[in-house]
Short mmCIF file of N, CA and C in Angstrom, two decimals:
data_model
loop_
_atom_site.label_atom_id
_atom_site.label_comp_id
_atom_site.label_asym_id
_atom_site.label_seq_id
_atom_site.Cartn_x
_atom_site.Cartn_y
_atom_site.Cartn_z
N MET A 18 -25.99 -112.52 28.15
CA MET A 18 -26.58 -111.45 28.14
C MET A 18 -27.17 -111.41 29.49
N PRO A 19 -26.88 -109.69 29.75
CA PRO A 19 -27.51 -109.43 31.13
C PRO A 19 -28.88 -109.29 30.95
N GLY A 20 -29.43 -109.67 32.24
CA GLY A 20 -30.67 -109.63 32.51
C GLY A 20 -31.41 -108.11 32.92
N ALA A 21 -32.62 -108.12 33.23
CA ALA A 21 -33.15 -106.53 33.69
C ALA A 21 -32.53 -106.32 34.92
N PHE A 22 -32.52 -107.10 35.93
CA PHE A 22 -32.08 -106.76 37.19
C PHE A 22 -30.58 -106.24 36.99
N ASP A 23 -29.69 -107.12 36.40
CA ASP A 23 -28.35 -106.65 35.99
C ASP A 23 -28.14 -105.46 35.40
N THR A 24 -28.98 -105.12 34.64
CA THR A 24 -28.86 -103.72 33.82
C THR A 24 -29.30 -102.68 34.89
N GLY A 25 -30.36 -103.15 35.49
CA GLY A 25 -30.83 -102.01 36.41
C GLY A 25 -29.87 -101.44 37.52
N LEU A 26 -29.28 -102.57 37.99
CA LEU A 26 -28.40 -102.45 39.20
C LEU A 26 -27.07 -101.86 38.59
N GLY A 27 -26.89 -101.94 37.28
CA GLY A 27 -25.66 -101.29 36.87
C GLY A 27 -25.89 -99.57 36.58
N LEU A 28 -27.25 -99.62 36.19
CA LEU A 28 -27.72 -98.18 36.10
C LEU A 28 -27.60 -97.43 37.39
N VAL A 29 -27.99 -98.32 38.56
CA VAL A 29 -28.19 -97.88 39.86
C VAL A 29 -26.64 -97.40 40.31
N ASP A 30 -25.62 -98.45 40.04
CA ASP A 30 -24.44 -98.28 40.55
C ASP A 30 -23.72 -96.84 39.94
N ARG A 31 -23.99 -97.02 38.60
CA ARG A 31 -23.36 -95.71 38.05
C ARG A 31 -23.99 -94.40 38.43
N PHE A 32 -25.31 -94.40 38.82
CA PHE A 32 -26.00 -93.09 39.43
C PHE A 32 -25.24 -92.86 40.82
N CYS A 33 -24.86 -93.89 41.58
CA CYS A 33 -24.22 -93.58 43.08
C CYS A 33 -22.85 -93.04 42.56
N ALA A 34 -22.11 -93.87 41.83
CA ALA A 34 -20.86 -93.07 41.53
C ALA A 34 -21.10 -91.67 41.11
N ARG A 35 -21.98 -91.04 40.13
CA ARG A 35 -22.34 -89.75 39.79
C ARG A 35 -22.56 -89.02 41.12
N VAL A 36 -23.40 -89.50 42.04
CA VAL A 36 -23.62 -88.77 43.20
C VAL A 36 -22.35 -88.52 43.97
N SER A 37 -21.57 -89.67 43.98
CA SER A 37 -20.23 -89.61 44.68
C SER A 37 -19.25 -88.67 43.96
N GLY A 38 -19.45 -88.43 42.88
CA GLY A 38 -18.37 -87.53 41.98
C GLY A 38 -18.71 -86.22 42.28
N ALA A 39 -20.01 -85.88 42.18
CA ALA A 39 -20.77 -84.43 42.46
C ALA A 39 -20.38 -84.05 43.76
N ALA A 40 -20.48 -84.90 44.82
CA ALA A 40 -20.12 -84.58 46.28
C ALA A 40 -18.57 -84.37 46.26
N LEU A 41 -17.65 -85.07 45.39
CA LEU A 41 -16.30 -84.62 45.56
C LEU A 41 -15.83 -83.40 44.85
N LEU A 42 -16.77 -83.09 43.75
CA LEU A 42 -16.54 -81.85 43.07
C LEU A 42 -17.07 -80.67 44.20
N GLY A 43 -18.11 -80.79 44.61
CA GLY A 43 -18.49 -80.02 45.87
C GLY A 43 -17.62 -79.77 47.06
N VAL A 44 -16.88 -80.87 47.46
CA VAL A 44 -16.05 -80.51 48.62
C VAL A 44 -14.74 -79.90 47.79
N ALA A 45 -14.52 -80.20 46.68
CA ALA A 45 -13.18 -79.33 46.29
C ALA A 45 -13.48 -77.84 46.08
N GLY A 46 -14.79 -77.48 45.66
CA GLY A 46 -15.29 -76.08 45.45
C GLY A 46 -15.16 -75.46 46.81
N LEU A 47 -15.97 -76.38 47.81
CA LEU A 47 -15.94 -75.86 49.25
C LEU A 47 -14.76 -75.27 49.89
N LEU A 48 -13.90 -76.42 49.65
CA LEU A 48 -12.52 -76.21 50.16
C LEU A 48 -11.63 -75.19 49.68
N LEU A 49 -11.74 -74.96 48.14
CA LEU A 49 -11.14 -73.88 47.59
C LEU A 49 -11.88 -72.54 48.21
N ALA A 50 -12.94 -72.44 48.30
CA ALA A 50 -13.86 -71.15 48.90
C ALA A 50 -13.20 -70.86 50.07
N ASP A 51 -13.28 -71.81 50.91
CA ASP A 51 -13.04 -71.68 52.29
C ASP A 51 -11.18 -71.20 52.55
N VAL A 52 -10.32 -72.04 51.73
CA VAL A 52 -9.14 -71.38 51.56
C VAL A 52 -8.84 -69.91 51.02
N VAL A 53 -9.47 -69.42 50.03
CA VAL A 53 -9.71 -68.15 49.55
C VAL A 53 -10.13 -67.33 50.79
N GLY A 54 -11.20 -67.62 51.13
CA GLY A 54 -11.85 -66.92 52.14
C GLY A 54 -11.06 -66.87 53.40
N ARG A 55 -10.52 -67.94 54.01
CA ARG A 55 -9.29 -67.60 55.15
C ARG A 55 -8.33 -66.60 54.77
N SER A 56 -7.76 -66.62 53.67
CA SER A 56 -6.69 -65.45 53.18
C SER A 56 -7.27 -64.18 53.25
N LEU A 57 -8.45 -64.01 52.80
CA LEU A 57 -9.19 -62.91 52.94
C LEU A 57 -9.93 -62.49 54.20
N GLY A 58 -9.70 -63.41 55.21
CA GLY A 58 -10.37 -63.03 56.59
C GLY A 58 -11.67 -63.51 56.72
N ARG A 59 -12.35 -64.05 55.84
CA ARG A 59 -13.78 -64.50 55.71
C ARG A 59 -13.78 -65.99 55.45
N PRO A 60 -13.55 -66.82 56.26
CA PRO A 60 -13.59 -68.52 55.91
C PRO A 60 -15.00 -68.52 55.66
N VAL A 61 -15.34 -69.70 55.03
CA VAL A 61 -16.80 -70.37 54.93
C VAL A 61 -17.22 -71.07 56.32
N PHE A 62 -18.40 -70.46 56.73
CA PHE A 62 -18.83 -70.70 57.92
C PHE A 62 -19.50 -72.20 57.83
N GLY A 63 -19.04 -73.02 58.74
CA GLY A 63 -19.26 -74.68 58.68
C GLY A 63 -18.68 -75.48 57.57
N ALA A 64 -17.71 -75.05 56.95
CA ALA A 64 -16.96 -75.58 55.98
C ALA A 64 -16.61 -77.22 56.40
N GLN A 65 -16.17 -77.17 57.64
CA GLN A 65 -15.61 -78.65 58.10
C GLN A 65 -16.80 -79.52 58.29
N ASP A 66 -17.98 -78.94 58.83
CA ASP A 66 -19.11 -79.87 58.80
C ASP A 66 -19.57 -80.43 57.37
N MET A 67 -19.70 -79.27 56.50
CA MET A 67 -20.35 -79.76 55.18
C MET A 67 -18.97 -80.65 54.50
N ALA A 68 -17.81 -80.48 54.54
CA ALA A 68 -16.88 -81.17 53.94
C ALA A 68 -16.90 -82.59 54.66
N GLU A 69 -16.84 -82.90 55.88
CA GLU A 69 -17.04 -84.27 56.58
C GLU A 69 -18.33 -84.89 56.17
N MET A 70 -19.48 -84.17 55.85
CA MET A 70 -20.75 -85.04 55.49
C MET A 70 -20.55 -85.33 53.95
N ALA A 71 -19.93 -84.53 53.24
CA ALA A 71 -19.90 -84.96 51.76
C ALA A 71 -18.88 -85.88 51.42
N MET A 72 -17.55 -85.79 52.20
CA MET A 72 -16.70 -86.98 52.07
C MET A 72 -17.30 -88.32 52.46
N VAL A 73 -18.07 -88.46 53.55
CA VAL A 73 -18.73 -89.58 53.75
C VAL A 73 -19.55 -90.04 52.38
N VAL A 74 -20.16 -89.34 51.89
CA VAL A 74 -20.98 -89.78 50.47
C VAL A 74 -20.01 -90.00 49.65
N VAL A 75 -18.98 -89.27 49.33
CA VAL A 75 -17.70 -89.36 48.70
C VAL A 75 -17.22 -90.92 48.61
N ILE A 76 -17.13 -91.30 49.66
CA ILE A 76 -16.69 -92.64 50.02
C ILE A 76 -17.67 -93.74 49.54
N PHE A 77 -18.73 -93.46 50.45
CA PHE A 77 -19.52 -94.61 50.22
C PHE A 77 -20.35 -94.73 49.02
N GLY A 78 -20.58 -93.54 48.47
CA GLY A 78 -21.26 -93.49 47.04
C GLY A 78 -20.64 -94.28 45.94
N ALA A 79 -19.25 -94.39 46.20
CA ALA A 79 -18.50 -95.20 45.17
C ALA A 79 -18.56 -96.84 45.48
N VAL A 80 -18.72 -97.05 46.57
CA VAL A 80 -18.96 -98.66 46.97
C VAL A 80 -19.73 -99.54 46.03
N PRO A 81 -20.73 -98.89 45.56
CA PRO A 81 -21.44 -99.81 44.73
C PRO A 81 -20.98 -100.20 43.66
N LEU A 82 -20.29 -99.14 42.64
CA LEU A 82 -19.67 -99.41 41.44
C LEU A 82 -18.42 -100.24 41.63
N LEU A 83 -17.68 -99.78 42.73
CA LEU A 83 -16.40 -100.84 43.16
C LEU A 83 -17.02 -102.24 43.07
N GLU A 84 -18.13 -102.59 43.91
CA GLU A 84 -18.62 -103.96 44.06
C GLU A 84 -18.84 -104.52 42.65
N GLN A 85 -19.55 -103.72 41.87
CA GLN A 85 -19.92 -104.13 40.37
C GLN A 85 -18.93 -104.54 39.67
N ARG A 86 -17.92 -103.88 39.48
CA ARG A 86 -16.62 -103.91 38.75
C ARG A 86 -15.62 -104.88 39.19
N GLY A 87 -15.72 -105.46 40.73
CA GLY A 87 -14.98 -106.36 41.14
C GLY A 87 -13.63 -105.60 41.69
N GLY A 88 -13.65 -104.39 42.16
CA GLY A 88 -12.41 -103.68 42.51
C GLY A 88 -11.95 -103.63 43.70
N GLN A 89 -12.23 -104.87 44.52
CA GLN A 89 -11.75 -105.07 45.74
C GLN A 89 -10.49 -105.76 45.62
N ILE A 90 -9.53 -105.68 46.58
CA ILE A 90 -8.22 -106.28 46.80
C ILE A 90 -8.28 -107.71 46.87
N GLN A 91 -7.24 -108.32 46.04
CA GLN A 91 -7.37 -109.94 46.10
C GLN A 91 -5.99 -110.33 46.13
N VAL A 92 -6.08 -111.13 46.97
CA VAL A 92 -4.46 -111.80 47.09
C VAL A 92 -4.54 -113.11 46.65
N ASP A 93 -3.64 -113.53 45.58
CA ASP A 93 -3.70 -114.56 45.07
C ASP A 93 -2.47 -115.35 44.83
N LEU A 94 -1.97 -115.50 45.97
CA LEU A 94 -0.44 -116.10 46.14
C LEU A 94 -0.70 -117.83 45.84
N LEU A 95 -1.75 -118.14 46.26
CA LEU A 95 -1.86 -119.74 46.23
C LEU A 95 -2.81 -120.14 44.94
N ARG A 96 -3.03 -118.93 44.22
CA ARG A 96 -3.91 -119.40 42.88
C ARG A 96 -2.92 -120.62 41.87
N PRO A 97 -1.76 -120.48 41.77
CA PRO A 97 -1.17 -121.37 40.90
C PRO A 97 -1.29 -122.82 41.61
N PHE A 98 -1.48 -122.91 42.58
CA PHE A 98 -1.51 -124.42 43.58
C PHE A 98 -3.32 -124.96 43.39
N MET A 99 -3.97 -124.18 43.05
CA MET A 99 -5.58 -124.61 43.02
C MET A 99 -5.83 -125.13 41.79
N SER A 100 -6.76 -126.02 41.97
CA SER A 100 -7.45 -126.57 40.76
C SER A 100 -8.58 -125.37 40.25
N ARG A 101 -9.07 -125.32 39.02
CA ARG A 101 -10.13 -124.48 38.55
C ARG A 101 -11.32 -124.41 39.46
N ARG A 102 -11.69 -125.78 39.97
CA ARG A 102 -12.76 -125.93 40.59
C ARG A 102 -12.64 -125.29 41.86
N ILE A 103 -11.54 -125.61 42.70
CA ILE A 103 -11.28 -124.88 44.01
C ILE A 103 -11.02 -123.25 43.92
N GLU A 104 -10.73 -122.93 42.84
CA GLU A 104 -10.85 -121.44 42.70
C GLU A 104 -12.16 -120.77 42.43
N ALA A 105 -12.83 -121.60 41.74
CA ALA A 105 -14.35 -120.95 41.45
C ALA A 105 -15.11 -121.25 42.63
N GLY A 106 -14.80 -121.94 43.70
CA GLY A 106 -15.53 -122.15 44.66
C GLY A 106 -15.17 -121.14 45.54
N ILE A 107 -13.81 -121.09 45.68
CA ILE A 107 -13.46 -119.69 46.86
C ILE A 107 -13.95 -118.33 46.28
N GLY A 108 -14.02 -118.28 44.86
CA GLY A 108 -14.47 -116.87 44.30
C GLY A 108 -15.98 -116.65 44.83
N ARG A 109 -16.83 -117.72 44.73
CA ARG A 109 -18.36 -118.00 45.09
C ARG A 109 -18.36 -117.39 46.53
N LEU A 110 -17.41 -118.36 47.30
CA LEU A 110 -17.39 -118.01 48.97
C LEU A 110 -17.28 -116.70 49.15
N SER A 111 -16.31 -116.14 48.56
CA SER A 111 -15.77 -114.55 48.77
C SER A 111 -16.91 -113.69 48.40
N HIS A 112 -17.72 -113.86 47.18
CA HIS A 112 -18.76 -113.06 46.97
C HIS A 112 -19.76 -113.12 47.89
N ALA A 113 -20.12 -114.31 48.16
CA ALA A 113 -21.10 -114.46 49.30
C ALA A 113 -20.89 -113.89 50.78
N LEU A 114 -19.59 -114.03 51.03
CA LEU A 114 -19.09 -113.44 52.37
C LEU A 114 -19.16 -111.67 52.23
N ALA A 115 -18.75 -111.10 50.83
CA ALA A 115 -18.82 -109.80 50.79
C ALA A 115 -20.38 -109.32 50.83
N ALA A 116 -21.31 -110.06 50.30
CA ALA A 116 -22.86 -109.88 50.41
C ALA A 116 -23.19 -109.73 51.79
N THR A 117 -22.83 -110.85 52.56
CA THR A 117 -23.26 -110.81 53.81
C THR A 117 -22.56 -109.52 54.75
N LEU A 118 -21.49 -109.27 54.73
CA LEU A 118 -20.79 -108.19 55.35
C LEU A 118 -21.61 -106.90 54.77
N TRP A 119 -21.68 -106.74 53.40
CA TRP A 119 -22.49 -105.45 53.01
C TRP A 119 -23.82 -105.60 53.81
N PHE A 120 -24.57 -106.37 53.85
CA PHE A 120 -26.03 -106.33 54.39
C PHE A 120 -25.81 -106.20 55.80
N THR A 121 -24.75 -106.83 56.45
CA THR A 121 -24.68 -106.48 57.93
C THR A 121 -24.34 -104.96 57.97
N LEU A 122 -23.67 -104.57 57.35
CA LEU A 122 -23.14 -103.28 57.54
C LEU A 122 -24.38 -102.33 57.12
N ALA A 123 -25.07 -102.44 56.15
CA ALA A 123 -26.39 -101.84 55.70
C ALA A 123 -27.28 -101.90 57.27
N TRP A 124 -27.68 -102.82 57.65
CA TRP A 124 -28.49 -103.18 58.76
C TRP A 124 -27.95 -102.31 59.97
N THR A 125 -26.52 -102.28 60.17
CA THR A 125 -26.03 -101.76 61.32
C THR A 125 -26.17 -100.16 61.21
N LEU A 126 -26.09 -99.59 59.52
CA LEU A 126 -26.01 -98.35 59.37
C LEU A 126 -27.52 -97.75 59.64
N TRP A 127 -28.31 -98.63 59.19
CA TRP A 127 -29.92 -98.07 59.51
C TRP A 127 -30.38 -98.36 60.90
N GLN A 128 -29.89 -99.01 61.76
CA GLN A 128 -29.84 -98.86 63.25
C GLN A 128 -29.48 -97.70 63.65
N SER A 129 -28.21 -97.26 63.27
CA SER A 129 -27.40 -96.11 63.76
C SER A 129 -28.41 -95.11 63.26
N ALA A 130 -28.82 -95.12 61.88
CA ALA A 130 -29.46 -93.80 61.57
C ALA A 130 -30.97 -93.38 62.54
N GLU A 131 -31.36 -94.85 62.89
CA GLU A 131 -32.82 -94.44 63.59
C GLU A 131 -32.55 -94.08 65.03
N LEU A 132 -31.31 -94.51 65.67
CA LEU A 132 -30.83 -93.73 66.86
C LEU A 132 -30.62 -92.33 66.85
N SER A 133 -29.78 -92.23 65.67
CA SER A 133 -29.39 -90.58 65.49
C SER A 133 -30.80 -89.62 65.18
N SER A 134 -31.70 -90.44 64.45
CA SER A 134 -33.09 -89.69 64.39
C SER A 134 -33.69 -89.41 65.92
N MET A 135 -33.67 -90.62 66.72
CA MET A 135 -34.28 -90.57 67.99
C MET A 135 -33.62 -89.72 68.70
N LEU A 136 -32.44 -89.47 68.74
CA LEU A 136 -31.50 -88.49 69.58
C LEU A 136 -31.61 -87.18 69.13
N SER A 137 -31.76 -86.96 68.02
CA SER A 137 -31.73 -85.77 67.04
C SER A 137 -30.15 -85.45 66.85
N LEU A 138 -29.33 -86.26 66.47
CA LEU A 138 -27.99 -85.96 66.76
C LEU A 138 -27.74 -85.19 65.25
N SER A 139 -26.65 -84.37 65.54
CA SER A 139 -26.41 -83.09 64.37
C SER A 139 -24.96 -82.99 64.41
N THR A 140 -24.30 -82.27 63.40
CA THR A 140 -23.03 -81.81 63.39
C THR A 140 -22.81 -80.54 64.60
N ASN A 141 -21.55 -80.47 64.76
CA ASN A 141 -21.29 -79.40 65.66
C ASN A 141 -21.26 -78.08 65.43
N ILE A 142 -21.19 -77.62 64.10
CA ILE A 142 -21.18 -76.27 63.89
C ILE A 142 -22.39 -75.77 63.06
N LEU A 143 -22.73 -76.51 62.21
CA LEU A 143 -24.11 -76.18 61.40
C LEU A 143 -25.37 -76.77 61.98
N GLY A 144 -25.38 -77.80 62.66
CA GLY A 144 -26.31 -78.77 63.35
C GLY A 144 -26.85 -79.34 62.26
N LEU A 145 -26.32 -80.02 61.03
CA LEU A 145 -26.75 -80.50 60.22
C LEU A 145 -27.40 -82.09 60.73
N PRO A 146 -28.69 -82.34 60.33
CA PRO A 146 -28.83 -83.71 61.18
C PRO A 146 -28.07 -84.90 60.75
N LYS A 147 -27.80 -85.80 61.37
CA LYS A 147 -26.73 -86.93 60.80
C LYS A 147 -27.75 -88.16 60.23
N ALA A 148 -28.75 -88.35 60.64
CA ALA A 148 -29.77 -89.48 60.35
C ALA A 148 -29.75 -89.66 58.68
N PRO A 149 -30.12 -88.36 58.01
CA PRO A 149 -30.35 -88.62 56.66
C PRO A 149 -29.17 -89.22 55.89
N PHE A 150 -27.80 -88.71 56.34
CA PHE A 150 -26.55 -89.18 55.96
C PHE A 150 -26.52 -90.53 56.06
N GLN A 151 -26.86 -90.94 57.23
CA GLN A 151 -26.67 -92.43 57.40
C GLN A 151 -27.77 -93.25 56.69
N TYR A 152 -28.76 -92.87 56.64
CA TYR A 152 -30.04 -93.44 55.77
C TYR A 152 -29.29 -93.84 54.40
N LEU A 153 -28.81 -92.58 53.81
CA LEU A 153 -28.07 -92.64 52.45
C LEU A 153 -26.95 -93.74 52.46
N LEU A 154 -26.25 -93.80 53.40
CA LEU A 154 -25.11 -94.57 53.41
C LEU A 154 -25.42 -96.17 53.63
N ALA A 155 -26.73 -96.33 54.36
CA ALA A 155 -27.06 -97.58 54.38
C ALA A 155 -27.66 -98.11 52.95
N ALA A 156 -28.37 -97.12 52.19
CA ALA A 156 -28.78 -97.36 50.81
C ALA A 156 -27.82 -97.64 49.89
N PHE A 157 -26.41 -96.95 49.92
CA PHE A 157 -25.41 -97.40 49.03
C PHE A 157 -24.94 -98.61 49.33
N VAL A 158 -24.58 -98.95 50.79
CA VAL A 158 -24.32 -100.29 51.24
C VAL A 158 -25.12 -101.26 50.69
N MET A 159 -26.58 -100.98 50.96
CA MET A 159 -27.42 -102.26 50.24
C MET A 159 -27.23 -102.54 48.87
N ILE A 160 -26.88 -101.29 48.22
CA ILE A 160 -26.80 -101.66 46.85
C ILE A 160 -25.84 -102.47 46.41
N ALA A 161 -24.72 -102.25 47.24
CA ALA A 161 -23.19 -102.82 47.06
C ALA A 161 -23.40 -104.50 47.48
N GLY A 162 -24.45 -104.81 48.51
CA GLY A 162 -24.79 -105.97 49.00
C GLY A 162 -25.71 -106.49 47.61
N LEU A 163 -26.40 -106.08 47.07
CA LEU A 163 -26.94 -106.69 45.88
C LEU A 163 -26.10 -106.68 44.85
N GLY A 164 -24.99 -105.94 44.48
CA GLY A 164 -24.16 -106.36 43.45
C GLY A 164 -23.37 -107.58 44.05
N ALA A 165 -22.85 -107.69 45.09
CA ALA A 165 -22.31 -109.09 45.45
C ALA A 165 -23.16 -110.17 45.33
N VAL A 166 -24.50 -109.93 45.52
CA VAL A 166 -25.41 -111.25 45.32
C VAL A 166 -25.39 -111.56 43.92
N LEU A 167 -25.17 -110.52 43.09
CA LEU A 167 -25.25 -110.80 41.51
C LEU A 167 -24.00 -111.32 41.08
N ARG A 168 -22.91 -110.89 41.84
CA ARG A 168 -21.70 -111.45 41.11
C ARG A 168 -21.58 -113.03 41.87
N THR A 169 -22.30 -113.08 42.87
CA THR A 169 -22.18 -114.82 43.38
C THR A 169 -23.06 -115.57 42.29
N ILE A 170 -24.18 -114.93 41.76
CA ILE A 170 -24.89 -115.84 40.90
C ILE A 170 -24.31 -115.98 39.48
N ARG A 171 -23.49 -114.69 38.91
CA ARG A 171 -22.93 -114.81 37.80
C ARG A 171 -21.62 -115.97 37.98
N ALA A 172 -21.12 -115.87 39.16
CA ALA A 172 -19.94 -116.82 39.22
C ALA A 172 -20.35 -118.29 39.43
N GLN A 173 -21.87 -118.68 39.84
CA GLN A 173 -22.37 -119.91 39.83
C GLN A 173 -22.57 -120.31 38.36
N ARG A 174 -23.26 -119.26 37.73
CA ARG A 174 -23.69 -119.84 36.51
C ARG A 174 -22.46 -119.73 35.40
N ALA A 175 -21.27 -119.20 35.68
CA ALA A 175 -20.14 -119.24 34.87
C ALA A 175 -19.65 -120.68 34.99
N GLU A 176 -19.63 -121.18 36.11
CA GLU A 176 -19.01 -122.52 36.67
C GLU A 176 -19.72 -123.55 35.91
N HIS A 177 -21.11 -123.58 35.79
CA HIS A 177 -22.04 -124.60 35.08
C HIS A 177 -22.34 -124.53 33.72
N VAL A 178 -21.55 -123.50 33.19
CA VAL A 178 -21.75 -123.31 31.50
C VAL A 178 -20.64 -124.03 30.78
#
């Protein structure tokens, strides 16, 4: 039976996926408007900047849900030759490694956002500040890291049951 943390993280994961989906729909609408506008000689000003920033949200917004559902690529060429115990140990190790990588990436993104904020970095055409997007990415990746920790705990519990 899932605990409160597990349920709460699942809700957050689905919210992140909805944000990602909304950004994808926004990009599709923006690009459609830009293409139609270009054919009429009136392109959408700053469409490239908006599309680039939204695509970052699309990609990283889906990461927590991917982590929760275990959607990473797995190569199991040696699986038939391993005992269940070794396979479970490798599974726990891979979940822990994924969590470490997600948390490291989140920390790096946070540091990058602070630097962008300090230097007032922005997009070329519209001058959109980059730091808020980087903070959002750091949050998405941190949520994915929490999901990887949860998967590590689940794998540990499943082995002891």
